[in-house]
Amino acid sequence: GEEAENNGAAAMAQLAEKLKEVGLEDVDTVRLTARIPVLMFNYPIITPSGEKILLDCDLSMQNPLACLNTSLLLSYATISPQTRVLVSIIKRWAKTRDINSPQFHTLSSYGYILMLLHFLTHHATTIQGNVVPYYEGDARRGGQYLEKQPLLPNLQWMDPSWPHSPRGTTYSEMREKPK
């Protein structure tokens, strides 16, 4: 109950102090009192050229939904590394406009990412390079021939045998969409 939540927030506050001690930057404990406590910090990375890059990190505990969300994003990033780049661009875009804060009644970064994934799984390119809505079996749309698959495979429709196929096997979907 409430006591366990207070103990969890207290443990994360102690962890925040340890993170500061080991050199992590901008350790932020302001969201430890949120419904789902989150500890935010930046992990400094030194590139081979000597440039310092800060990697934004969020840490929460006892949150299995966050693990599932992360697994979904990792799956899409593995299937399409370009998706990872698009996600970074969308997150930076939302952050610079201060429109990724649910506490201020805007979408979270994850909400924007889900919208991006929906767009990519429901659109395809034409031979001419235009991006148009993708409907399976609709090889011709408005006089423009579509490529064979959406911009990003939809994991809900993916043929379960496809991930176990030899590398380079063309992506395939189930014959009937799940209901």
PDB file of N, CA and C in Angstrom, residues 61-159:
ATOM      1  N   MET A  61      10.855   1.787 -10.626  1.00  0.00           N
ATOM      2  CA  MET A  61      10.934   0.457 -10.019  1.00  0.00           C
ATOM      3  C   MET A  61       9.534  -0.107  -9.874  1.00  0.00           C
ATOM      4  N   GLN A  62       9.465  -1.431  -9.929  1.00  0.00           N
ATOM      5  CA  GLN A  62       8.194  -2.127  -9.747  1.00  0.00           C
ATOM      6  C   GLN A  62       7.142  -1.638 -10.736  1.00  0.00           C
ATOM      7  N   ASN A  63       7.557  -1.497 -12.012  1.00  0.00           N
ATOM      8  CA  ASN A  63       6.646  -1.003 -13.042  1.00  0.00           C
ATOM      9  C   ASN A  63       6.716  -1.932 -14.258  1.00  0.00           C
ATOM     10  N   PRO A  64       6.001  -3.068 -14.212  1.00  0.00           N
ATOM     11  CA  PRO A  64       6.102  -4.034 -15.316  1.00  0.00           C
ATOM     12  C   PRO A  64       5.604  -3.478 -16.647  1.00  0.00           C
ATOM     13  N   LEU A  65       4.662  -2.541 -16.629  1.00  0.00           N
ATOM     14  CA  LEU A  65       4.179  -1.965 -17.885  1.00  0.00           C
ATOM     15  C   LEU A  65       5.304  -1.224 -18.601  1.00  0.00           C
ATOM     16  N   ALA A  66       6.150  -0.522 -17.849  1.00  0.00           N
ATOM     17  CA  ALA A  66       7.281   0.181 -18.466  1.00  0.00           C
ATOM     18  C   ALA A  66       8.227  -0.809 -19.140  1.00  0.00           C
ATOM     19  N   CYS A  67       8.381  -1.998 -18.553  1.00  0.00           N
ATOM     20  CA  CYS A  67       9.237  -3.026 -19.170  1.00  0.00           C
ATOM     21  C   CYS A  67       8.641  -3.502 -20.492  1.00  0.00           C
ATOM     22  N   LEU A  68       7.324  -3.679 -20.535  1.00  0.00           N
ATOM     23  CA  LEU A  68       6.667  -4.079 -21.783  1.00  0.00           C
ATOM     24  C   LEU A  68       6.788  -2.981 -22.839  1.00  0.00           C
ATOM     25  N   ASN A  69       6.597  -1.741 -22.424  1.00  0.00           N
ATOM     26  CA  ASN A  69       6.734  -0.615 -23.355  1.00  0.00           C
ATOM     27  C   ASN A  69       8.136  -0.566 -23.945  1.00  0.00           C
ATOM     28  N   THR A  70       9.132  -0.744 -23.095  1.00  0.00           N
ATOM     29  CA  THR A  70      10.523  -0.725 -23.545  1.00  0.00           C
ATOM     30  C   THR A  70      10.789  -1.884 -24.505  1.00  0.00           C
ATOM     31  N   SER A  71      10.225  -3.043 -24.210  1.00  0.00           N
ATOM     32  CA  SER A  71      10.389  -4.209 -25.072  1.00  0.00           C
ATOM     33  C   SER A  71       9.798  -3.951 -26.457  1.00  0.00           C
ATOM     34  N   LEU A  72       8.638  -3.303 -26.503  1.00  0.00           N
ATOM     35  CA  LEU A  72       8.013  -2.966 -27.787  1.00  0.00           C
ATOM     36  C   LEU A  72       8.923  -2.043 -28.594  1.00  0.00           C
ATOM     37  N   LEU A  73       9.441  -1.006 -27.947  1.00  0.00           N
ATOM     38  CA  LEU A  73      10.314  -0.062 -28.647  1.00  0.00           C
ATOM     39  C   LEU A  73      11.601  -0.730 -29.117  1.00  0.00           C
ATOM     40  N   LEU A  74      12.154  -1.606 -28.286  1.00  0.00           N
ATOM     41  CA  LEU A  74      13.362  -2.326 -28.676  1.00  0.00           C
ATOM     42  C   LEU A  74      13.096  -3.221 -29.890  1.00  0.00           C
ATOM     43  N   SER A  75      11.934  -3.867 -29.922  1.00  0.00           N
ATOM     44  CA  SER A  75      11.586  -4.725 -31.064  1.00  0.00           C
ATOM     45  C   SER A  75      11.539  -3.915 -32.356  1.00  0.00           C
ATOM     46  N   TYR A  76      10.870  -2.777 -32.326  1.00  0.00           N
ATOM     47  CA  TYR A  76      10.785  -1.949 -33.531  1.00  0.00           C
ATOM     48  C   TYR A  76      12.155  -1.390 -33.918  1.00  0.00           C
ATOM     49  N   ALA A  77      12.958  -1.003 -32.924  1.00  0.00           N
ATOM     50  CA  ALA A  77      14.297  -0.470 -33.220  1.00  0.00           C
ATOM     51  C   ALA A  77      15.185  -1.552 -33.822  1.00  0.00           C
ATOM     52  N   THR A  78      14.975  -2.801 -33.413  1.00  0.00           N
ATOM     53  CA  THR A  78      15.759  -3.911 -33.957  1.00  0.00           C
ATOM     54  C   THR A  78      15.353  -4.208 -35.395  1.00  0.00           C
ATOM     55  N   ILE A  79      14.049  -4.191 -35.653  1.00  0.00           N
ATOM     56  CA  ILE A  79      13.543  -4.458 -36.999  1.00  0.00           C
ATOM     57  C   ILE A  79      13.963  -3.356 -37.966  1.00  0.00           C
ATOM     58  N   SER A  80      13.910  -2.112 -37.483  1.00  0.00           N
ATOM     59  CA  SER A  80      14.201  -0.977 -38.349  1.00  0.00           C
ATOM     60  C   SER A  80      15.020   0.063 -37.586  1.00  0.00           C
ATOM     61  N   PRO A  81      16.350   0.044 -37.728  1.00  0.00           N
ATOM     62  CA  PRO A  81      17.180   1.031 -37.020  1.00  0.00           C
ATOM     63  C   PRO A  81      16.808   2.477 -37.351  1.00  0.00           C
ATOM     64  N   GLN A  82      16.235   2.721 -38.532  1.00  0.00           N
ATOM     65  CA  GLN A  82      15.815   4.081 -38.881  1.00  0.00           C
ATOM     66  C   GLN A  82      14.724   4.577 -37.931  1.00  0.00           C
ATOM     67  N   THR A  83      13.941   3.639 -37.396  1.00  0.00           N
ATOM     68  CA  THR A  83      12.882   4.008 -36.459  1.00  0.00           C
ATOM     69  C   THR A  83      13.485   4.663 -35.222  1.00  0.00           C
ATOM     70  N   ARG A  84      14.617   4.159 -34.756  1.00  0.00           N
ATOM     71  CA  ARG A  84      15.286   4.730 -33.581  1.00  0.00           C
ATOM     72  C   ARG A  84      15.647   6.194 -33.831  1.00  0.00           C
ATOM     73  N   VAL A  85      16.119   6.484 -35.042  1.00  0.00           N
ATOM     74  CA  VAL A  85      16.474   7.862 -35.392  1.00  0.00           C
ATOM     75  C   VAL A  85      15.220   8.733 -35.408  1.00  0.00           C
ATOM     76  N   LEU A  86      14.150   8.242 -36.028  1.00  0.00           N
ATOM     77  CA  LEU A  86      12.894   9.008 -36.064  1.00  0.00           C
ATOM     78  C   LEU A  86      12.358   9.260 -34.657  1.00  0.00           C
ATOM     79  N   VAL A  87      12.442   8.261 -33.802  1.00  0.00           N
ATOM     80  CA  VAL A  87      11.985   8.422 -32.420  1.00  0.00           C
ATOM     81  C   VAL A  87      12.781   9.524 -31.732  1.00  0.00           C
ATOM     82  N   SER A  88      14.087   9.529 -31.913  1.00  0.00           N
ATOM     83  CA  SER A  88      14.923  10.580 -31.300  1.00  0.00           C
ATOM     84  C   SER A  88      14.520  11.962 -31.799  1.00  0.00           C
ATOM     85  N   ILE A  89      14.249  12.067 -33.088  1.00  0.00           N
ATOM     86  CA  ILE A  89      13.849  13.357 -33.662  1.00  0.00           C
ATOM     87  C   ILE A  89      12.510  13.806 -33.079  1.00  0.00           C
ATOM     88  N   ILE A  90      11.543  12.891 -33.016  1.00  0.00           N
ATOM     89  CA  ILE A  90      10.214  13.227 -32.481  1.00  0.00           C
ATOM     90  C   ILE A  90      10.317  13.630 -31.010  1.00  0.00           C
ATOM     91  N   LYS A  91      11.117  12.891 -30.224  1.00  0.00           N
ATOM     92  CA  LYS A  91      11.264  13.233 -28.807  1.00  0.00           C
ATOM     93  C   LYS A  91      11.893  14.606 -28.637  1.00  0.00           C
ATOM     94  N   ARG A  92      12.940  14.893 -29.412  1.00  0.00           N
ATOM     95  CA  ARG A  92      13.594  16.203 -29.315  1.00  0.00           C
ATOM     96  C   ARG A  92      12.629  17.304 -29.752  1.00  0.00           C
ATOM     97  N   TRP A  93      11.882  17.047 -30.824  1.00  0.00           N
ATOM     98  CA  TRP A  93      10.897  18.021 -31.320  1.00  0.00           C
ATOM     99  C   TRP A  93       9.873  18.350 -30.232  1.00  0.00           C
ATOM    100  N   ALA A  94       9.331  17.316 -29.586  1.00  0.00           N
ATOM    101  CA  ALA A  94       8.321  17.536 -28.547  1.00  0.00           C
ATOM    102  C   ALA A  94       8.921  18.231 -27.323  1.00  0.00           C
ATOM    103  N   LYS A  95      10.131  17.842 -26.962  1.00  0.00           N
ATOM    104  CA  LYS A  95      10.772  18.424 -25.778  1.00  0.00           C
ATOM    105  C   LYS A  95      11.081  19.901 -25.982  1.00  0.00           C
ATOM    106  N   THR A  96      11.578  20.284 -27.175  1.00  0.00           N
ATOM    107  CA  THR A  96      11.911  21.690 -27.410  1.00  0.00           C
ATOM    108  C   THR A  96      10.672  22.574 -27.451  1.00  0.00           C
ATOM    109  N   ARG A  97       9.515  21.971 -27.730  1.00  0.00           N
ATOM    110  CA  ARG A  97       8.264  22.724 -27.754  1.00  0.00           C
ATOM    111  C   ARG A  97       7.493  22.601 -26.445  1.00  0.00           C
ATOM    112  N   ASP A  98       8.090  21.865 -25.498  1.00  0.00           N
ATOM    113  CA  ASP A  98       7.497  21.663 -24.175  1.00  0.00           C
ATOM    114  C   ASP A  98       6.086  21.089 -24.272  1.00  0.00           C
ATOM    115  N   ILE A  99       5.932  20.081 -25.144  1.00  0.00           N
ATOM    116  CA  ILE A  99       4.623  19.450 -25.315  1.00  0.00           C
ATOM    117  C   ILE A  99       4.702  17.949 -25.037  1.00  0.00           C
ATOM    118  N   ASN A 100       5.543  17.554 -24.093  1.00  0.00           N
ATOM    119  CA  ASN A 100       5.656  16.142 -23.735  1.00  0.00           C
ATOM    120  C   ASN A 100       5.585  15.954 -22.226  1.00  0.00           C
ATOM    121  N   SER A 101       4.639  16.624 -21.595  1.00  0.00           N
ATOM    122  CA  SER A 101       4.508  16.570 -20.141  1.00  0.00           C
ATOM    123  C   SER A 101       3.058  16.277 -19.761  1.00  0.00           C
ATOM    124  N   PRO A 102       2.723  15.016 -19.504  1.00  0.00           N
ATOM    125  CA  PRO A 102       1.338  14.688 -19.150  1.00  0.00           C
ATOM    126  C   PRO A 102       0.818  15.476 -17.950  1.00  0.00           C
ATOM    127  N   GLN A 103       1.713  15.843 -17.017  1.00  0.00           N
ATOM    128  CA  GLN A 103       1.245  16.622 -15.863  1.00  0.00           C
ATOM    129  C   GLN A 103       0.728  17.992 -16.279  1.00  0.00           C
ATOM    130  N   PHE A 104       1.101  18.445 -17.504  1.00  0.00           N
ATOM    131  CA  PHE A 104       0.592  19.709 -18.037  1.00  0.00           C
ATOM    132  C   PHE A 104      -0.390  19.452 -19.167  1.00  0.00           C
ATOM    133  N   HIS A 105      -0.992  18.260 -19.152  1.00  0.00           N
ATOM    134  CA  HIS A 105      -2.064  17.879 -20.084  1.00  0.00           C
ATOM    135  C   HIS A 105      -1.611  17.800 -21.534  1.00  0.00           C
ATOM    136  N   THR A 106      -0.387  17.354 -21.762  1.00  0.00           N
ATOM    137  CA  THR A 106       0.084  17.063 -23.116  1.00  0.00           C
ATOM    138  C   THR A 106       0.452  15.581 -23.159  1.00  0.00           C
ATOM    139  N   LEU A 107       0.716  15.081 -24.337  1.00  0.00           N
ATOM    140  CA  LEU A 107       1.125  13.689 -24.458  1.00  0.00           C
ATOM    141  C   LEU A 107       2.508  13.480 -23.857  1.00  0.00           C
ATOM    142  N   SER A 108       2.759  12.257 -23.420  1.00  0.00           N
ATOM    143  CA  SER A 108       4.112  11.893 -22.999  1.00  0.00           C
ATOM    144  C   SER A 108       4.937  11.612 -24.251  1.00  0.00           C
ATOM    145  N   SER A 109       6.232  11.527 -24.093  1.00  0.00           N
ATOM    146  CA  SER A 109       7.094  11.139 -25.221  1.00  0.00           C
ATOM    147  C   SER A 109       6.646   9.801 -25.781  1.00  0.00           C
ATOM    148  N   TYR A 110       6.276   8.884 -24.908  1.00  0.00           N
ATOM    149  CA  TYR A 110       5.830   7.567 -25.346  1.00  0.00           C
ATOM    150  C   TYR A 110       4.562   7.675 -26.207  1.00  0.00           C
ATOM    151  N   GLY A 111       3.670   8.597 -25.862  1.00  0.00           N
ATOM    152  CA  GLY A 111       2.465   8.813 -26.668  1.00  0.00           C
ATOM    153  C   GLY A 111       2.806   9.250 -28.088  1.00  0.00           C
ATOM    154  N   TYR A 112       3.770  10.153 -28.207  1.00  0.00           N
ATOM    155  CA  TYR A 112       4.197  10.589 -29.544  1.00  0.00           C
ATOM    156  C   TYR A 112       4.851   9.439 -30.307  1.00  0.00           C
ATOM    157  N   ILE A 113       5.610   8.608 -29.593  1.00  0.00           N
ATOM    158  CA  ILE A 113       6.263   7.475 -30.245  1.00  0.00           C
ATOM    159  C   ILE A 113       5.220   6.488 -30.752  1.00  0.00           C
ATOM    160  N   LEU A 114       4.172   6.239 -29.953  1.00  0.00           N
ATOM    161  CA  LEU A 114       3.112   5.337 -30.409  1.00  0.00           C
ATOM    162  C   LEU A 114       2.414   5.880 -31.653  1.00  0.00           C
ATOM    163  N   MET A 115       2.213   7.193 -31.697  1.00  0.00           N
ATOM    164  CA  MET A 115       1.616   7.788 -32.899  1.00  0.00           C
ATOM    165  C   MET A 115       2.528   7.590 -34.104  1.00  0.00           C
ATOM    166  N   LEU A 116       3.834   7.765 -33.925  1.00  0.00           N
ATOM    167  CA  LEU A 116       4.791   7.547 -35.005  1.00  0.00           C
ATOM    168  C   LEU A 116       4.738   6.099 -35.480  1.00  0.00           C
ATOM    169  N   LEU A 117       4.739   5.139 -34.540  1.00  0.00           N
ATOM    170  CA  LEU A 117       4.688   3.725 -34.909  1.00  0.00           C
ATOM    171  C   LEU A 117       3.404   3.400 -35.668  1.00  0.00           C
ATOM    172  N   HIS A 118       2.294   3.972 -35.237  1.00  0.00           N
ATOM    173  CA  HIS A 118       1.028   3.757 -35.944  1.00  0.00           C
ATOM    174  C   HIS A 118       1.128   4.278 -37.378  1.00  0.00           C
ATOM    175  N   PHE A 119       1.662   5.466 -37.530  1.00  0.00           N
ATOM    176  CA  PHE A 119       1.814   6.039 -38.871  1.00  0.00           C
ATOM    177  C   PHE A 119       2.673   5.140 -39.750  1.00  0.00           C
ATOM    178  N   LEU A 120       3.820   4.716 -39.217  1.00  0.00           N
ATOM    179  CA  LEU A 120       4.751   3.915 -40.014  1.00  0.00           C
ATOM    180  C   LEU A 120       4.192   2.541 -40.369  1.00  0.00           C
ATOM    181  N   THR A 121       3.354   1.971 -39.498  1.00  0.00           N
ATOM    182  CA  THR A 121       2.786   0.648 -39.778  1.00  0.00           C
ATOM    183  C   THR A 121       1.545   0.720 -40.653  1.00  0.00           C
ATOM    184  N   HIS A 122       1.026   1.916 -40.891  1.00  0.00           N
ATOM    185  CA  HIS A 122      -0.191   2.066 -41.686  1.00  0.00           C
ATOM    186  C   HIS A 122       0.015   2.912 -42.942  1.00  0.00           C
ATOM    187  N   HIS A 123       1.263   3.136 -43.315  1.00  0.00           N
ATOM    188  CA  HIS A 123       1.584   3.886 -44.535  1.00  0.00           C
ATOM    189  C   HIS A 123       2.679   3.166 -45.309  1.00  0.00           C
ATOM    190  N   ALA A 124       2.670   3.383 -46.604  1.00  0.00           N
ATOM    191  CA  ALA A 124       3.671   2.780 -47.490  1.00  0.00           C
ATOM    192  C   ALA A 124       4.132   3.838 -48.474  1.00  0.00           C
ATOM    193  N   THR A 125       5.200   3.526 -49.175  1.00  0.00           N
ATOM    194  CA  THR A 125       5.661   4.442 -50.221  1.00  0.00           C
ATOM    195  C   THR A 125       5.180   3.933 -51.570  1.00  0.00           C
ATOM    196  N   THR A 126       4.973   4.868 -52.466  1.00  0.00           N
ATOM    197  CA  THR A 126       4.640   4.504 -53.835  1.00  0.00           C
ATOM    198  C   THR A 126       5.936   4.380 -54.617  1.00  0.00           C
ATOM    199  N   ILE A 127       5.829   3.863 -55.818  1.00  0.00           N
ATOM    200  CA  ILE A 127       7.012   3.758 -56.674  1.00  0.00           C
ATOM    201  C   ILE A 127       7.586   5.147 -56.923  1.00  0.00           C
ATOM    202  N   GLN A 128       6.702   6.168 -56.920  1.00  0.00           N
ATOM    203  CA  GLN A 128       7.148   7.545 -57.133  1.00  0.00           C
ATOM    204  C   GLN A 128       7.783   8.162 -55.881  1.00  0.00           C
ATOM    205  N   GLY A 129       7.724   7.442 -54.739  1.00  0.00           N
ATOM    206  CA  GLY A 129       8.331   7.947 -53.513  1.00  0.00           C
ATOM    207  C   GLY A 129       7.385   8.686 -52.595  1.00  0.00           C
ATOM    208  N   ASN A 130       6.104   8.763 -52.937  1.00  0.00           N
ATOM    209  CA  ASN A 130       5.122   9.410 -52.065  1.00  0.00           C
ATOM    210  C   ASN A 130       4.746   8.480 -50.914  1.00  0.00           C
ATOM    211  N   VAL A 131       4.389   9.045 -49.781  1.00  0.00           N
ATOM    212  CA  VAL A 131       3.921   8.261 -48.646  1.00  0.00           C
ATOM    213  C   VAL A 131       2.401   8.364 -48.611  1.00  0.00           C
ATOM    214  N   VAL A 132       1.741   7.195 -48.641  1.00  0.00           N
ATOM    215  CA  VAL A 132       0.277   7.146 -48.686  1.00  0.00           C
ATOM    216  C   VAL A 132      -0.225   6.082 -47.715  1.00  0.00           C
ATOM    217  N   PRO A 133      -1.504   6.150 -47.316  1.00  0.00           N
ATOM    218  CA  PRO A 133      -2.055   5.095 -46.446  1.00  0.00           C
ATOM    219  C   PRO A 133      -1.884   3.724 -47.087  1.00  0.00           C
ATOM    220  N   TYR A 134      -1.596   2.739 -46.255  1.00  0.00           N
ATOM    221  CA  TYR A 134      -1.350   1.376 -46.718  1.00  0.00           C
ATOM    222  C   TYR A 134      -2.542   0.502 -46.365  1.00  0.00           C
ATOM    223  N   TYR A 135      -3.107  -0.141 -47.364  1.00  0.00           N
ATOM    224  CA  TYR A 135      -4.171  -1.107 -47.162  1.00  0.00           C
ATOM    225  C   TYR A 135      -3.737  -2.387 -47.847  1.00  0.00           C
ATOM    226  N   GLU A 136      -3.652  -3.472 -47.081  1.00  0.00           N
ATOM    227  CA  GLU A 136      -3.191  -4.722 -47.662  1.00  0.00           C
ATOM    228  C   GLU A 136      -4.104  -5.127 -48.815  1.00  0.00           C
ATOM    229  N   GLY A 137      -3.505  -5.614 -49.874  1.00  0.00           N
ATOM    230  CA  GLY A 137      -4.266  -6.044 -51.033  1.00  0.00           C
ATOM    231  C   GLY A 137      -4.592  -4.904 -51.976  1.00  0.00           C
ATOM    232  N   ASP A 138      -4.238  -3.692 -51.597  1.00  0.00           N
ATOM    233  CA  ASP A 138      -4.524  -2.520 -52.419  1.00  0.00           C
ATOM    234  C   ASP A 138      -3.225  -2.091 -53.095  1.00  0.00           C
ATOM    235  N   ALA A 139      -2.852  -2.816 -54.150  1.00  0.00           N
ATOM    236  CA  ALA A 139      -1.574  -2.544 -54.809  1.00  0.00           C
ATOM    237  C   ALA A 139      -1.605  -1.275 -55.634  1.00  0.00           C
ATOM    238  N   ARG A 140      -2.780  -0.769 -55.920  1.00  0.00           N
ATOM    239  CA  ARG A 140      -2.884   0.434 -56.721  1.00  0.00           C
ATOM    240  C   ARG A 140      -3.778   1.427 -55.992  1.00  0.00           C
ATOM    241  N   ARG A 141      -3.255   2.564 -55.664  1.00  0.00           N
ATOM    242  CA  ARG A 141      -4.015   3.565 -54.913  1.00  0.00           C
ATOM    243  C   ARG A 141      -3.878   4.891 -55.633  1.00  0.00           C
ATOM    244  N   GLY A 142      -4.969   5.393 -56.133  1.00  0.00           N
ATOM    245  CA  GLY A 142      -4.960   6.694 -56.798  1.00  0.00           C
ATOM    246  C   GLY A 142      -3.994   6.762 -57.956  1.00  0.00           C
ATOM    247  N   GLY A 143      -3.840   5.665 -58.692  1.00  0.00           N
ATOM    248  CA  GLY A 143      -2.942   5.668 -59.839  1.00  0.00           C
ATOM    249  C   GLY A 143      -1.481   5.520 -59.464  1.00  0.00           C
ATOM    250  N   GLN A 144      -1.190   5.328 -58.173  1.00  0.00           N
ATOM    251  CA  GLN A 144       0.195   5.189 -57.731  1.00  0.00           C
ATOM    252  C   GLN A 144       0.392   3.769 -57.198  1.00  0.00           C
ATOM    253  N   TYR A 145       1.343   3.056 -57.732  1.00  0.00           N
ATOM    254  CA  TYR A 145       1.607   1.697 -57.276  1.00  0.00           C
ATOM    255  C   TYR A 145       2.357   1.720 -55.954  1.00  0.00           C
ATOM    256  N   LEU A 146       1.890   0.902 -55.011  1.00  0.00           N
ATOM    257  CA  LEU A 146       2.500   0.849 -53.691  1.00  0.00           C
ATOM    258  C   LEU A 146       3.635  -0.164 -53.662  1.00  0.00           C
ATOM    259  N   GLU A 147       4.560   0.077 -52.737  1.00  0.00           N
ATOM    260  CA  GLU A 147       5.563  -0.937 -52.456  1.00  0.00           C
ATOM    261  C   GLU A 147       4.837  -2.110 -51.804  1.00  0.00           C
ATOM    262  N   LYS A 148       5.524  -3.218 -51.594  1.00  0.00           N
ATOM    263  CA  LYS A 148       4.877  -4.438 -51.142  1.00  0.00           C
ATOM    264  C   LYS A 148       4.514  -4.450 -49.660  1.00  0.00           C
ATOM    265  N   GLN A 149       5.078  -3.569 -48.868  1.00  0.00           N
ATOM    266  CA  GLN A 149       4.817  -3.626 -47.434  1.00  0.00           C
ATOM    267  C   GLN A 149       4.776  -2.223 -46.851  1.00  0.00           C
ATOM    268  N   PRO A 150       4.236  -2.095 -45.632  1.00  0.00           N
ATOM    269  CA  PRO A 150       4.208  -0.772 -44.993  1.00  0.00           C
ATOM    270  C   PRO A 150       5.629  -0.293 -44.680  1.00  0.00           C
ATOM    271  N   LEU A 151       5.753   0.966 -44.306  1.00  0.00           N
ATOM    272  CA  LEU A 151       7.049   1.535 -43.963  1.00  0.00           C
ATOM    273  C   LEU A 151       7.705   0.778 -42.811  1.00  0.00           C
ATOM    274  N   LEU A 152       6.896   0.277 -41.891  1.00  0.00           N
ATOM    275  CA  LEU A 152       7.387  -0.478 -40.744  1.00  0.00           C
ATOM    276  C   LEU A 152       6.428  -1.633 -40.510  1.00  0.00           C
ATOM    277  N   PRO A 153       6.926  -2.852 -40.330  1.00  0.00           N
ATOM    278  CA  PRO A 153       6.027  -3.988 -40.089  1.00  0.00           C
ATOM    279  C   PRO A 153       5.217  -3.797 -38.820  1.00  0.00           C
ATOM    280  N   ASN A 154       3.974  -4.270 -38.838  1.00  0.00           N
ATOM    281  CA  ASN A 154       3.124  -4.231 -37.661  1.00  0.00           C
ATOM    282  C   ASN A 154       3.321  -5.533 -36.900  1.00  0.00           C
ATOM    283  N   LEU A 155       3.882  -5.465 -35.709  1.00  0.00           N
ATOM    284  CA  LEU A 155       4.203  -6.675 -34.945  1.00  0.00           C
ATOM    285  C   LEU A 155       2.960  -7.486 -34.592  1.00  0.00           C
ATOM    286  N   GLN A 156       1.792  -6.839 -34.522  1.00  0.00           N
ATOM    287  CA  GLN A 156       0.562  -7.570 -34.210  1.00  0.00           C
ATOM    288  C   GLN A 156       0.139  -8.460 -35.373  1.00  0.00           C
ATOM    289  N   TRP A 157       0.527  -8.117 -36.591  1.00  0.00           N
ATOM    290  CA  TRP A 157       0.130  -8.871 -37.775  1.00  0.00           C
ATOM    291  C   TRP A 157       1.240  -9.773 -38.293  1.00  0.00           C
ATOM    292  N   MET A 158       2.413  -9.688 -37.689  1.00  0.00           N
ATOM    293  CA  MET A 158       3.565 -10.411 -38.196  1.00  0.00           C
ATOM    294  C   MET A 158       3.320 -11.919 -38.134  1.00  0.00           C
ATOM    295  N   ASP A 159       3.704 -12.597 -39.192  1.00  0.00           N
ATOM    296  CA  ASP A 159       3.649 -14.054 -39.226  1.00  0.00           C
ATOM    297  C   ASP A 159       4.569 -14.561 -38.122  1.00  0.00           C
TER     298      ASP A 159
END
